[in-house]
Every structure is written in C-alpha cells, then in structure tokens.
PDB file of C-alpha atoms and ligand atoms in Angstrom:
ATOM      1  CA  MET A1249      -0.125  -0.005  -0.003  1.00 68.00           C
ATOM      2  CA  GLU A1250       1.148   3.736  -0.747  1.00 85.00           C
ATOM      3  CA  LYS A1251       2.453   5.081   2.277  1.00 88.00           C
ATOM      4  CA  LYS A1252       0.289   8.133   2.147  1.00 91.00           C
ATOM      5  CA  GLN A1253      -2.533   6.143   2.111  1.00 93.00           C
ATOM      6  CA  GLN A1254      -1.489   4.127   5.153  1.00 93.00           C
ATOM      7  CA  ILE A1255      -0.765   6.781   7.366  1.00 95.00           C
ATOM      8  CA  ARG A1256      -3.986   8.476   6.256  1.00 96.00           C
ATOM      9  CA  GLU A1257      -5.839   5.344   7.455  1.00 97.00           C
ATOM     10  CA  PHE A1258      -3.536   5.077  10.620  1.00 97.00           C
ATOM     11  CA  GLU A1259      -5.242   8.547  11.300  1.00 97.00           C
ATOM     12  CA  GLU A1260      -8.540   7.887  10.658  1.00 97.00           C
ATOM     13  CA  LEU A1261      -8.266   4.549  12.849  1.00 98.00           C
ATOM     14  CA  LYS A1262      -6.857   6.565  15.464  1.00 96.00           C
ATOM     15  CA  ALA A1263      -9.884   9.112  15.272  1.00 97.00           C
ATOM     16  CA  GLY A1264     -12.106   5.973  15.110  1.00 96.00           C
ATOM     17  CA  VAL A1265     -10.690   4.320  17.928  1.00 95.00           C
ATOM     18  CA  LYS A1266     -10.841   7.601  19.918  1.00 91.00           C
ATOM     19  CA  GLU A1267     -14.447   8.099  19.683  1.00 92.00           C
ATOM     20  CA  LEU A1268     -15.516   4.370  19.787  1.00 91.00           C
ATOM     21  CA  LEU A1269     -13.580   3.536  22.992  1.00 87.00           C
ATOM     22  CA  GLY A1270     -13.029   6.867  24.495  1.00 84.00           C
ATOM     23  CA  PHE A1271      -9.426   6.333  24.747  1.00 85.00           C
ATOM     24  CA  ASN A1272      -7.288   9.115  23.491  1.00 86.00           C
ATOM     25  CA  VAL A1273      -4.674   7.561  21.433  1.00 91.00           C
ATOM     26  CA  PHE A1274      -3.314  10.774  20.399  1.00 91.00           C
ATOM     27  CA  GLN A1275      -1.861  11.556  23.376  1.00 87.00           C
ATOM     28  CA  TYR A1276       0.513   8.262  23.020  1.00 89.00           C
ATOM     29  CA  LYS A1277       3.468   8.028  20.750  1.00 90.00           C
ATOM     30  CA  ASP A1278       2.360   6.854  17.285  1.00 92.00           C
ATOM     31  CA  SER A1279       5.168   4.438  17.534  1.00 91.00           C
ATOM     32  CA  TYR A1280       3.298   3.011  20.511  1.00 89.00           C
ATOM     33  CA  ILE A1281      -0.402   3.008  18.791  1.00 94.00           C
ATOM     34  CA  GLY A1282       0.965   1.530  15.592  1.00 94.00           C
ATOM     35  CA  ARG A1283       2.396  -1.519  17.453  1.00 92.00           C
ATOM     36  CA  ARG A1284      -0.645  -2.444  19.053  1.00 93.00           C
ATOM     37  CA  PHE A1285      -3.014  -1.756  15.922  1.00 96.00           C
ATOM     38  CA  ASP A1286      -0.728  -3.810  14.014  1.00 95.00           C
ATOM     39  CA  SER A1287      -0.476  -6.699  16.444  1.00 93.00           C
ATOM     40  CA  ARG A1288      -4.378  -6.919  16.179  1.00 96.00           C
ATOM     41  CA  LEU A1289      -4.332  -6.546  12.455  1.00 96.00           C
ATOM     42  CA  ARG A1290      -1.901  -9.701  12.705  1.00 96.00           C
ATOM     43  CA  ALA A1291      -4.383 -11.488  14.675  1.00 95.00           C
ATOM     44  CA  TYR A1292      -6.860 -11.239  11.933  1.00 96.00           C
ATOM     45  CA  HIS A1293      -4.274 -11.670   9.013  1.00 97.00           C
ATOM     46  CA  LEU A1294      -5.918  -8.215   7.901  1.00 97.00           C
ATOM     47  CA  GLU A1295      -3.408  -5.905   5.451  1.00 95.00           C
ATOM     48  CA  THR A1296      -4.911  -2.636   5.888  1.00 96.00           C
ATOM     49  CA  TYR A1297      -5.946  -0.500   8.943  1.00 97.00           C
ATOM     50  CA  ASP A1298      -9.303   0.342   7.045  1.00 97.00           C
ATOM     51  CA  ALA A1299     -10.334  -3.297   6.722  1.00 97.00           C
ATOM     52  CA  TYR A1300      -9.610  -3.501  10.792  1.00 98.00           C
ATOM     53  CA  TRP A1301     -11.747  -0.516  11.442  1.00 98.00           C
ATOM     54  CA  ASP A1302     -14.338  -2.295   9.678  1.00 97.00           C
ATOM     55  CA  LEU A1303     -14.217  -5.160  11.652  1.00 97.00           C
ATOM     56  CA  LEU A1304     -13.667  -3.466  15.251  1.00 97.00           C
ATOM     57  CA  ARG A1305     -16.551  -1.075  14.849  1.00 96.00           C
ATOM     58  CA  ARG A1306     -19.076  -4.005  14.599  1.00 96.00           C
ATOM     59  CA  ASP A1307     -17.589  -6.420  16.965  1.00 95.00           C
ATOM     60  CA  ALA A1308     -17.732  -5.437  20.856  1.00 93.00           C
ATOM     61  CA  LYS A1309     -15.513  -8.267  21.864  1.00 93.00           C
ATOM     62  CA  GLU A1310     -12.499  -6.694  19.770  1.00 95.00           C
ATOM     63  CA  GLN A1311     -13.154  -3.308  21.191  1.00 93.00           C
ATOM     64  CA  GLU A1312     -12.342  -5.132  24.546  1.00 88.00           C
ATOM     65  CA  ARG A1313      -9.594  -6.838  23.141  1.00 90.00           C
ATOM     66  CA  LEU A1314      -7.937  -3.811  21.607  1.00 93.00           C
ATOM     67  CA  LEU A1315      -8.345  -2.034  24.730  1.00 88.00           C
ATOM     68  CA  GLN A1316      -6.564  -4.496  26.638  1.00 83.00           C
ATOM     69  CA  GLU A1317      -3.981  -4.576  24.049  1.00 87.00           C
ATOM     70  CA  LEU A1318      -3.644  -0.563  24.341  1.00 89.00           C
ATOM     71  CA  THR A1319      -3.623  -0.657  28.177  1.00 81.00           C
ATOM     72  CA  ILE A1320      -0.283  -3.277  28.655  1.00 85.00           C
ATOM     73  CA  ASN A1321      -0.369  -3.849  32.348  1.00 87.00           C
ATOM     74  CA  VAL A1322       2.629  -5.756  33.028  1.00 85.00           C
ATOM     75  CA  THR A1323       3.552  -5.720  36.537  1.00 93.00           C
ATOM     76  CA  GLU A1324       5.185  -7.508  39.451  1.00 94.00           C
ATOM     77  CA  PHE A1325       5.258  -7.658  43.485  1.00 97.00           C
ATOM     78  CA  PHE A1326       8.707  -5.424  44.264  1.00 97.00           C
ATOM     79  CA  ARG A1327       9.204  -4.845  40.340  1.00 95.00           C
ATOM     80  CA  ASP A1328      12.992  -3.372  40.399  1.00 95.00           C
ATOM     81  CA  GLN A1329      13.980  -4.670  43.649  1.00 96.00           C
ATOM     82  CA  PRO A1330      16.776  -2.135  44.026  1.00 97.00           C
ATOM     83  CA  VAL A1331      14.154   0.616  43.991  1.00 98.00           C
ATOM     84  CA  PHE A1332      12.231  -1.051  46.980  1.00 98.00           C
ATOM     85  CA  ASP A1333      15.637  -1.249  48.616  1.00 98.00           C
ATOM     86  CA  VAL A1334      15.976   2.686  48.686  1.00 98.00           C
ATOM     87  CA  LEU A1335      11.868   2.965  49.690  1.00 98.00           C
ATOM     88  CA  ARG A1336      12.750   0.292  52.510  1.00 98.00           C
ATOM     89  CA  GLN A1337      15.617   1.743  54.049  1.00 98.00           C
ATOM     90  CA  GLN A1338      15.650   5.691  53.142  1.00 98.00           C
ATOM     91  CA  ILE A1339      12.236   7.018  52.098  1.00 98.00           C
ATOM     92  CA  ILE A1340      10.105   5.265  54.448  1.00 98.00           C
ATOM     93  CA  PRO A1341      12.097   5.865  57.526  1.00 97.00           C
ATOM     94  CA  CYS A1342      12.333   9.128  56.180  1.00 97.00           C
ATOM     95  CA  LEU A1343       8.454  10.016  56.140  1.00 97.00           C
ATOM     96  CA  LEU A1344       7.943   8.457  59.229  1.00 95.00           C
ATOM     97  CA  THR A1345       9.487  11.340  60.956  1.00 94.00           C
ATOM     98  CA  LYS A1346       6.950  13.559  59.789  1.00 89.00           C
ATOM     99  CA  LYS A1347       3.795  13.870  61.783  1.00 89.00           C
ATOM    100  CA  GLY A1348       0.409  13.262  60.269  1.00 93.00           C
ATOM    101  CA  LYS A1349      -0.910  10.864  57.531  1.00 96.00           C
ATOM    102  CA  ILE A1350       1.625   9.662  54.752  1.00 98.00           C
ATOM    103  CA  ARG A1351      -0.078   9.666  51.554  1.00 98.00           C
ATOM    104  CA  VAL A1352       1.230   7.380  48.673  1.00 98.00           C
ATOM    105  CA  TRP A1353       0.336   7.473  45.057  1.00 98.00           C
ATOM    106  CA  SER A1354       0.713   4.144  42.891  1.00 98.00           C
ATOM    107  CA  ALA A1355      -0.309   5.902  39.505  1.00 98.00           C
ATOM    108  CA  GLY A1356      -1.008   3.093  36.689  1.00 97.00           C
ATOM    109  CA  SER A1357      -1.314   0.736  39.579  1.00 98.00           C
ATOM    110  CA  SER A1358      -2.549  -2.193  37.025  1.00 95.00           C
ATOM    111  CA  ASP A1359      -3.575  -5.179  39.099  1.00 95.00           C
ATOM    112  CA  GLY A1360      -2.271  -3.578  42.221  1.00 98.00           C
ATOM    113  CA  LYS A1361       1.045  -5.671  42.943  1.00 97.00           C
ATOM    114  CA  GLU A1362       3.018  -2.219  43.208  1.00 98.00           C
ATOM    115  CA  ALA A1363       0.671  -0.429  45.547  1.00 98.00           C
ATOM    116  CA  TYR A1364       0.706  -3.893  47.623  1.00 98.00           C
ATOM    117  CA  SER A1365       4.145  -4.118  47.499  1.00 98.00           C
ATOM    118  CA  LEU A1366       4.296  -0.521  49.367  1.00 98.00           C
ATOM    119  CA  SER A1367       1.754  -1.429  51.692  1.00 98.00           C
ATOM    120  CA  MET A1368       3.739  -4.588  52.762  1.00 98.00           C
ATOM    121  CA  LEU A1369       6.894  -2.317  53.326  1.00 98.00           C
ATOM    122  CA  PHE A1370       4.921   0.130  55.875  1.00 98.00           C
ATOM    123  CA  ASN A1371       3.279  -2.700  57.704  1.00 97.00           C
ATOM    124  CA  GLU A1372       7.122  -4.078  58.186  1.00 96.00           C
ATOM    125  CA  ALA A1373       8.120  -0.962  59.229  1.00 97.00           C
ATOM    126  CA  LEU A1374       5.346   0.095  61.329  1.00 96.00           C
ATOM    127  CA  GLY A1375       3.561  -3.316  62.500  1.00 96.00           C
ATOM    128  CA  GLU A1376       0.007  -3.237  61.401  1.00 95.00           C
ATOM    129  CA  GLN A1377      -2.151  -1.099  63.722  1.00 95.00           C
ATOM    130  CA  GLN A1378       0.612   2.017  63.151  1.00 95.00           C
ATOM    131  CA  ALA A1379       0.604   1.291  59.687  1.00 97.00           C
ATOM    132  CA  ALA A1380      -3.374   1.471  59.454  1.00 96.00           C
ATOM    133  CA  ALA A1381      -3.632   4.503  61.569  1.00 96.00           C
ATOM    134  CA  ARG A1382      -0.639   6.602  59.394  1.00 97.00           C
ATOM    135  CA  VAL A1383      -0.971   5.551  55.793  1.00 98.00           C
ATOM    136  CA  GLU A1384      -2.987   5.789  52.898  1.00 98.00           C
ATOM    137  CA  ILE A1385      -1.942   4.453  49.683  1.00 98.00           C
ATOM    138  CA  LEU A1386      -3.877   5.055  46.438  1.00 98.00           C
ATOM    139  CA  GLY A1387      -3.777   3.088  43.474  1.00 98.00           C
ATOM    140  CA  THR A1388      -5.085   4.590  40.023  1.00 98.00           C
ATOM    141  CA  ASP A1389      -5.471   3.157  36.603  1.00 96.00           C
ATOM    142  CA  ILE A1390      -7.828   3.204  33.397  1.00 93.00           C
ATOM    143  CA  ASP A1391      -8.318  -0.392  32.814  1.00 89.00           C
ATOM    144  CA  ALA A1392     -11.306  -1.468  34.754  1.00 89.00           C
ATOM    145  CA  ASP A1393     -10.531  -5.073  34.611  1.00 87.00           C
ATOM    146  CA  CYS A1394      -7.181  -4.112  36.374  1.00 91.00           C
ATOM    147  CA  LEU A1395      -8.682  -2.231  39.089  1.00 96.00           C
ATOM    148  CA  ASP A1396     -11.203  -5.174  39.633  1.00 95.00           C
ATOM    149  CA  HIS A1397      -8.379  -7.707  39.933  1.00 95.00           C
ATOM    150  CA  ALA A1398      -6.529  -5.094  42.281  1.00 98.00           C
ATOM    151  CA  LYS A1399      -9.523  -4.744  44.679  1.00 98.00           C
ATOM    152  CA  LEU A1400      -9.782  -8.792  44.899  1.00 98.00           C
ATOM    153  CA  GLY A1401      -6.257  -8.988  45.895  1.00 98.00           C
ATOM    154  CA  LYS A1402      -5.678 -12.451  44.660  1.00 97.00           C
ATOM    155  CA  TYR A1403      -2.870 -13.520  42.219  1.00 95.00           C
ATOM    156  CA  GLU A1404      -2.161 -16.859  40.894  1.00 90.00           C
ATOM    157  CA  CYS A1405       1.691 -17.872  40.966  1.00 88.00           C
ATOM    158  CA  HIS A1406       2.979 -19.943  38.346  1.00 83.00           C
ATOM    159  CA  PRO A1407       6.480 -21.013  39.261  1.00 82.00           C
ATOM    160  CA  GLY A1408       8.800 -20.370  36.146  1.00 74.00           C
ATOM    161  CA  ILE A1409       6.872 -17.548  34.387  1.00 69.00           C
ATOM    162  CA  LEU A1410       8.709 -14.661  35.416  1.00 68.00           C
ATOM    163  CA  GLN A1411       5.074 -12.490  35.329  1.00 70.00           C
ATOM    164  CA  THR A1412       3.446 -14.765  37.544  1.00 81.00           C
ATOM    165  CA  ASP A1413       6.147 -16.205  39.534  1.00 89.00           C
ATOM    166  CA  ILE A1414       5.312 -14.483  42.915  1.00 92.00           C
ATOM    167  CA  VAL A1415       7.722 -16.886  45.009  1.00 91.00           C
ATOM    168  CA  LYS A1416      10.299 -15.324  42.888  1.00 91.00           C
ATOM    169  CA  GLN A1417       9.333 -11.687  43.302  1.00 93.00           C
ATOM    170  CA  LEU A1418       8.629 -12.235  47.331  1.00 94.00           C
ATOM    171  CA  ARG A1419      12.010 -12.860  47.964  1.00 93.00           C
ATOM    172  CA  PHE A1420      12.458  -9.582  48.977  1.00 93.00           C
ATOM    173  CA  LEU A1421      10.583 -10.186  51.981  1.00 94.00           C
ATOM    174  CA  PRO A1422      11.628 -12.288  55.067  1.00 92.00           C
ATOM    175  CA  ASN A1423       8.241 -13.803  55.463  1.00 91.00           C
ATOM    176  CA  PRO A1424       5.987 -13.367  52.682  1.00 92.00           C
ATOM    177  CA  ASP A1425       3.445 -15.842  54.403  1.00 92.00           C
ATOM    178  CA  HIS A1426       3.110 -13.131  56.948  1.00 95.00           C
ATOM    179  CA  PHE A1427       1.365 -10.723  54.151  1.00 97.00           C
ATOM    180  CA  PHE A1428      -0.350 -13.533  52.066  1.00 97.00           C
ATOM    181  CA  VAL A1429      -2.947 -16.247  52.659  1.00 96.00           C
ATOM    182  CA  ILE A1430      -1.226 -19.108  50.582  1.00 94.00           C
ATOM    183  CA  GLN A1431      -3.307 -21.898  49.067  1.00 94.00           C
ATOM    184  CA  GLY A1432      -1.695 -23.826  46.700  1.00 91.00           C
ATOM    185  CA  ASN A1433      -0.728 -21.544  43.568  1.00 90.00           C
ATOM    186  CA  GLN A1434      -3.241 -18.667  44.784  1.00 94.00           C
ATOM    187  CA  TYR A1435      -2.017 -15.895  46.688  1.00 96.00           C
ATOM    188  CA  SER A1436      -4.375 -13.659  48.783  1.00 97.00           C
ATOM    189  CA  VAL A1437      -3.187 -10.390  50.194  1.00 98.00           C
ATOM    190  CA  LYS A1438      -3.925 -10.395  54.152  1.00 98.00           C
ATOM    191  CA  PRO A1439      -6.867  -7.586  55.488  1.00 97.00           C
ATOM    192  CA  ALA A1440      -3.680  -5.903  57.370  1.00 97.00           C
ATOM    193  CA  VAL A1441      -2.020  -5.355  53.868  1.00 98.00           C
ATOM    194  CA  LYS A1442      -5.349  -4.450  51.867  1.00 98.00           C
ATOM    195  CA  SER A1443      -6.763  -2.190  54.556  1.00 97.00           C
ATOM    196  CA  LEU A1444      -4.089   0.615  53.603  1.00 98.00           C
ATOM    197  CA  VAL A1445      -5.019   0.498  50.042  1.00 98.00           C
ATOM    198  CA  ARG A1446      -7.538   1.824  47.852  1.00 98.00           C
ATOM    199  CA  PHE A1447      -8.147   1.619  44.090  1.00 98.00           C
ATOM    200  CA  GLU A1448      -9.741   4.219  41.835  1.00 98.00           C
ATOM    201  CA  TYR A1449     -10.410   4.883  38.249  1.00 97.00           C
ATOM    202  CA  HIS A1450      -8.204   7.700  37.213  1.00 97.00           C
ATOM    203  CA  ASP A1451      -7.293   8.916  33.791  1.00 96.00           C
ATOM    204  CA  LEU A1452      -3.585  10.294  34.150  1.00 96.00           C
ATOM    205  CA  ILE A1453      -4.133  12.659  30.848  1.00 93.00           C
ATOM    206  CA  SER A1454      -7.618  13.975  31.535  1.00 93.00           C
ATOM    207  CA  GLY A1455      -8.526  13.428  35.357  1.00 96.00           C
ATOM    208  CA  PRO A1456      -8.648  15.569  38.016  1.00 98.00           C
ATOM    209  CA  LYS A1457      -5.401  16.765  39.610  1.00 98.00           C
ATOM    210  CA  LYS A1458      -4.037  15.156  43.029  1.00 98.00           C
ATOM    211  CA  GLN A1459      -2.742  17.174  45.681  1.00 98.00           C
ATOM    212  CA  ASN A1460      -1.016  16.762  49.349  1.00 98.00           C
ATOM    213  CA  ILE A1461       0.756  13.297  48.387  1.00 98.00           C
ATOM    214  CA  ASP A1462       4.001  12.196  49.982  1.00 98.00           C
ATOM    215  CA  ILE A1463       5.529   9.463  47.439  1.00 98.00           C
ATOM    216  CA  ILE A1464       4.327   9.311  43.743  1.00 98.00           C
ATOM    217  CA  LEU A1465       5.205   6.159  41.837  1.00 98.00           C
ATOM    218  CA  CYS A1466       4.725   6.499  38.008  1.00 98.00           C
ATOM    219  CA  ARG A1467       6.542   3.490  36.454  1.00 97.00           C
ATOM    220  CA  ASN A1468       6.411   2.338  33.156  1.00 94.00           C
ATOM    221  CA  VAL A1469       3.193   4.154  32.278  1.00 94.00           C
ATOM    222  CA  VAL A1470       4.379   7.696  30.836  1.00 92.00           C
ATOM    223  CA  ILE A1471       7.070   5.754  28.479  1.00 85.00           C
ATOM    224  CA  TYR A1472       4.103   5.635  25.929  1.00 86.00           C
ATOM    225  CA  PHE A1473       3.003   9.085  26.173  1.00 92.00           C
ATOM    226  CA  THR A1474       3.856  11.843  23.844  1.00 93.00           C
ATOM    227  CA  ARG A1475       6.951  14.383  24.939  1.00 94.00           C
ATOM    228  CA  GLU A1476       4.347  17.140  25.337  1.00 95.00           C
ATOM    229  CA  LEU A1477       2.155  15.323  27.533  1.00 95.00           C
ATOM    230  CA  GLN A1478       4.857  14.001  29.679  1.00 96.00           C
ATOM    231  CA  GLU A1479       6.140  17.177  30.437  1.00 97.00           C
ATOM    232  CA  VAL A1480       2.673  18.384  31.863  1.00 96.00           C
ATOM    233  CA  LEU A1481       2.471  15.296  33.759  1.00 97.00           C
ATOM    234  CA  TYR A1482       5.735  15.949  35.889  1.00 97.00           C
ATOM    235  CA  GLN A1483       4.782  19.091  36.475  1.00 97.00           C
ATOM    236  CA  ASP A1484       1.430  17.874  37.814  1.00 97.00           C
ATOM    237  CA  PHE A1485       3.584  15.347  39.692  1.00 98.00           C
ATOM    238  CA  PHE A1486       5.537  18.348  41.011  1.00 98.00           C
ATOM    239  CA  ASN A1487       2.549  20.201  42.163  1.00 98.00           C
ATOM    240  CA  ALA A1488       0.573  17.087  43.435  1.00 98.00           C
ATOM    241  CA  LEU A1489       3.676  16.434  46.167  1.00 98.00           C
ATOM    242  CA  ASN A1490       4.027  17.299  49.534  1.00 97.00           C
ATOM    243  CA  PRO A1491       7.186  19.413  50.265  1.00 97.00           C
ATOM    244  CA  GLY A1492       9.966  17.172  50.852  1.00 97.00           C
ATOM    245  CA  GLY A1493       7.776  14.453  48.628  1.00 98.00           C
ATOM    246  CA  PHE A1494       9.340  11.832  46.649  1.00 98.00           C
ATOM    247  CA  PHE A1495       8.827  11.214  42.605  1.00 98.00           C
ATOM    248  CA  VAL A1496       9.904   7.486  41.531  1.00 98.00           C
ATOM    249  CA  MET A1497      10.005   6.861  37.905  1.00 97.00           C
ATOM    250  CA  GLY A1498      10.548   3.816  35.714  1.00 95.00           C
ATOM    251  CA  LYS A1499      13.681   2.527  35.148  1.00 89.00           C
ATOM    252  CA  THR A1500      13.759   3.548  31.454  1.00 86.00           C
ATOM    253  CA  GLU A1501      12.012   6.917  31.871  1.00 93.00           C
ATOM    254  CA  THR A1502      13.722  10.376  32.335  1.00 94.00           C
ATOM    255  CA  LEU A1503      12.253  13.777  33.251  1.00 96.00           C
ATOM    256  CA  VAL A1504      11.767  16.255  30.380  1.00 95.00           C
ATOM    257  CA  GLY A1505      10.914  19.955  30.350  1.00 95.00           C
ATOM    258  CA  PRO A1506      10.749  22.000  33.178  1.00 95.00           C
ATOM    259  CA  SER A1507      10.384  19.754  35.833  1.00 96.00           C
ATOM    260  CA  ARG A1508      14.143  18.676  35.297  1.00 96.00           C
ATOM    261  CA  SER A1509      15.179  22.008  37.231  1.00 96.00           C
ATOM    262  CA  MET A1510      12.103  21.591  39.805  1.00 97.00           C
ATOM    263  CA  PHE A1511      13.032  18.312  41.145  1.00 98.00           C
ATOM    264  CA  THR A1512      16.091  17.477  43.005  1.00 98.00           C
ATOM    265  CA  PRO A1513      17.717  14.279  42.113  1.00 98.00           C
ATOM    266  CA  PHE A1514      17.398  11.915  45.420  1.00 98.00           C
ATOM    267  CA  ASN A1515      18.732   8.630  43.928  1.00 98.00           C
ATOM    268  CA  LEU A1516      19.089   9.071  39.900  1.00 96.00           C
ATOM    269  CA  ALA A1517      20.390   5.478  39.544  1.00 96.00           C
ATOM    270  CA  GLU A1518      17.090   4.283  40.666  1.00 97.00           C
ATOM    271  CA  ARG A1519      15.141   7.331  39.121  1.00 97.00           C
ATOM    272  CA  ILE A1520      14.195   8.971  42.182  1.00 98.00           C
ATOM    273  CA  TYR A1521      13.709  12.489  42.585  1.00 98.00           C
ATOM    274  CA  GLN A1522      12.602  14.767  45.378  1.00 98.00           C
ATOM    275  CA  LYS A1523      10.592  17.811  45.941  1.00 98.00           C
ATOM    276  CA  THR A1524      12.799  19.777  48.119  1.00 93.00           C
TER     277      THR A1524
HETATM  278  C1  SAM B1355       2.981  -1.477  32.102  1.00 78.83           C
HETATM  279  S1  SAM B1355       1.664  -0.998  33.380  1.00 78.83           S
HETATM  280  C2  SAM B1355       2.517  -0.476  34.801  1.00 78.83           C
HETATM  281  C3  SAM B1355       2.037  -1.029  36.242  1.00 78.83           C
HETATM  282  C4  SAM B1355       3.072  -0.693  37.306  1.00 78.83           C
HETATM  283  N1  SAM B1355       3.204   0.957  37.687  1.00 78.83           N
HETATM  284  C5  SAM B1355       4.560  -0.975  37.283  1.00 78.83           C
HETATM  285  O1  SAM B1355       5.408  -0.531  36.980  1.00 78.83           O
HETATM  286  O2  SAM B1355       4.775  -2.269  37.511  1.00 78.83           O
HETATM  287  C6  SAM B1355       1.088   0.458  32.971  1.00 78.83           C
HETATM  288  C7  SAM B1355      -0.395   0.628  33.356  1.00 78.83           C
HETATM  289  O3  SAM B1355      -0.640   2.135  33.285  1.00 78.83           O
HETATM  290  C8  SAM B1355      -2.167   2.196  32.835  1.00 78.83           C
HETATM  291  N2  SAM B1355      -2.459   3.340  31.842  1.00 78.83           N
HETATM  292  C9  SAM B1355      -2.107   3.410  30.624  1.00 78.83           C
HETATM  293  N3  SAM B1355      -2.248   4.826  30.296  1.00 78.83           N
HETATM  294  C10 SAM B1355      -3.208   5.515  31.367  1.00 78.83           C
HETATM  295  C11 SAM B1355      -3.594   6.463  31.950  1.00 78.83           C
HETATM  296  N4  SAM B1355      -3.757   7.610  30.670  1.00 78.83           N
HETATM  297  N5  SAM B1355      -4.049   6.705  33.182  1.00 78.83           N
HETATM  298  C12 SAM B1355      -3.785   5.967  33.933  1.00 78.83           C
HETATM  299  N6  SAM B1355      -3.314   4.886  33.601  1.00 78.83           N
HETATM  300  C13 SAM B1355      -2.908   4.574  32.741  1.00 78.83           C
HETATM  301  C14 SAM B1355      -2.677   0.728  32.065  1.00 78.83           C
HETATM  302  O4  SAM B1355      -3.589   0.406  32.013  1.00 78.83           O
HETATM  303  C15 SAM B1355      -1.476  -0.150  32.964  1.00 78.83           C
HETATM  304  O5  SAM B1355      -2.175  -0.702  33.470  1.00 78.83           O
END
C-alpha cells in the first residue's frame, strides 16, 4: 500500500478508536499505538487499517481486546527490587519522621501489585495497627479489569513464568506468608495489607489533579505518552507532592521539560527525585 494512504488510514483509525472507545490515542506516541494496532491486524491476517476499522466498529469483543492491548499492564510485586531497597531503607524511615498521615500514590497501578508491595513495606516498618493509622495508599488506573483484580487482591502463582512467579518476586520479604494467605497456587493479600490501599479509576491524561501526596510512583506508564504530555504530567506530579515528597519513575524513563529543574535528584540510578 502507498505510504500516504497508510498514514491516512492510520490517522482515521486513531480518530475512530478515540470516538468508539473513549481512549485518547492521540496523547500516545504513534510508534506505540502503531505496534498495538499492527498486533491486532496480524491476529486477523488483515492488511490494512481500513479493514481492521471495519471489523472493530462492528465487533464489541474486539473493542474490548484492543482496549486491553492498548493498556498493557505487565507488573510484578517489588518490580525493580533496588527501588524498593531505597524505599525501605531511606524513604520510608525519612517519611516516618513527619507528623500525620503519609499519603502514597501508585499512578498506573495495573492489578495492584505495586501498591500492595508498598503496603507490605509500611506494615513491616510500623506493624499492622500503626500502619493502618498512619498510611494511605491510592492505586489508580484506567483499566477497569485491572482495578477489579487489584481490589480483589488474589493472584495466581505459576513458578517459572516471570510475571506470575510470585515466589521469586517475594524473595524480597523475610516472611511472605505474613502478608498472604497461600493456598496452592493462589496468593491472597491479607486484610492488614489491603486495609491501607484503595483503588480508583483515574485517567492521568484527563483526570482531576491530585494534591498532598508524599510519594508518587508512576513507573512504566508515561513511557508511551508523547513528550509534550510527559512534560505536563511531570509538572502535575511536582505540584501534587508535599514539600520533601518523593517521585519514583520507571527505570527507562527520564524527566523532560521544566520539571528537570524543579525536582532534586535523590537517587539517580533508581530514578528517584525529591521536591525539596
Ligand atoms: C505497564 S503497567 C505498569 C504497572 C506498574 N506501575 C509497574 O510499573 O509495575 C502500565 C499501566 O498504566 C495504565 N495506564 C495507561 N494509560 C493510562 C492513563 N492515561 N491513566 C492511568 N493509567 C494508565 C495501564 O492501564 C497499565 O495498567
């Protein structure tokens, strides 16, 4: 197909998807959206974006599948363990010196493993009762299935498959069974861990701005957003933090735009910044 026509069809498909699914593909990098579309085209052996659009607008199941494809939600407990070392050894002790509630936000929380990992660290540092009294963790995402899964707090462990090998991921903890009810392959987060965490729908692109947060983790989410949007989001995160608050990015993400001079590096290797 001619390149010009392919670009036209791609743009039309993007517009159609935004209208049909309410997912703003225009705020994501074309390379990312293109890979997601192409993978759906391949699934149906289709050659053109027009042909895929024809199928998509009539097939509710495919609409669901495309949404899932667009919101990749790979995650793990204690993903990038060195980051959680810094949280455990430096950031949490530092925040415990402050009076009042400690408010944590896992932005793009997927099925909740990141938010629950943080809850386990606070439970470990403070004990159940103190942690419940002092810490509030908010997990937000735009994927409704992920949010349902997160609220349920039950995870299947399949040893050998990295993403679901919970045993490996939990090596970070001295006593994993302290935080989970383990029945065969099923790991259910215990009430003490759950009680610190709340999950809600929130679109980082169009949702209301947050405030009064002490730690924001937004990892492996904005990497798919356009640079312009990343600039805006990083400033939003800066504004959302309390003075002294921490911003934790993904390992492959970097600050862009004015936020580079707003944040103070706290641990560059682990991509952790502070609002000083
Ligand atoms: C790859 S997962 C990252 C999960 C976790 N932060 C981690 O690093 O393990 C990316 C998550 O971002 C969510 N996401 C994508 N676009 C979003 C948006 N505009 N607002 C909120 N969440 C979004 C996806 O639904 C997905 O669950």
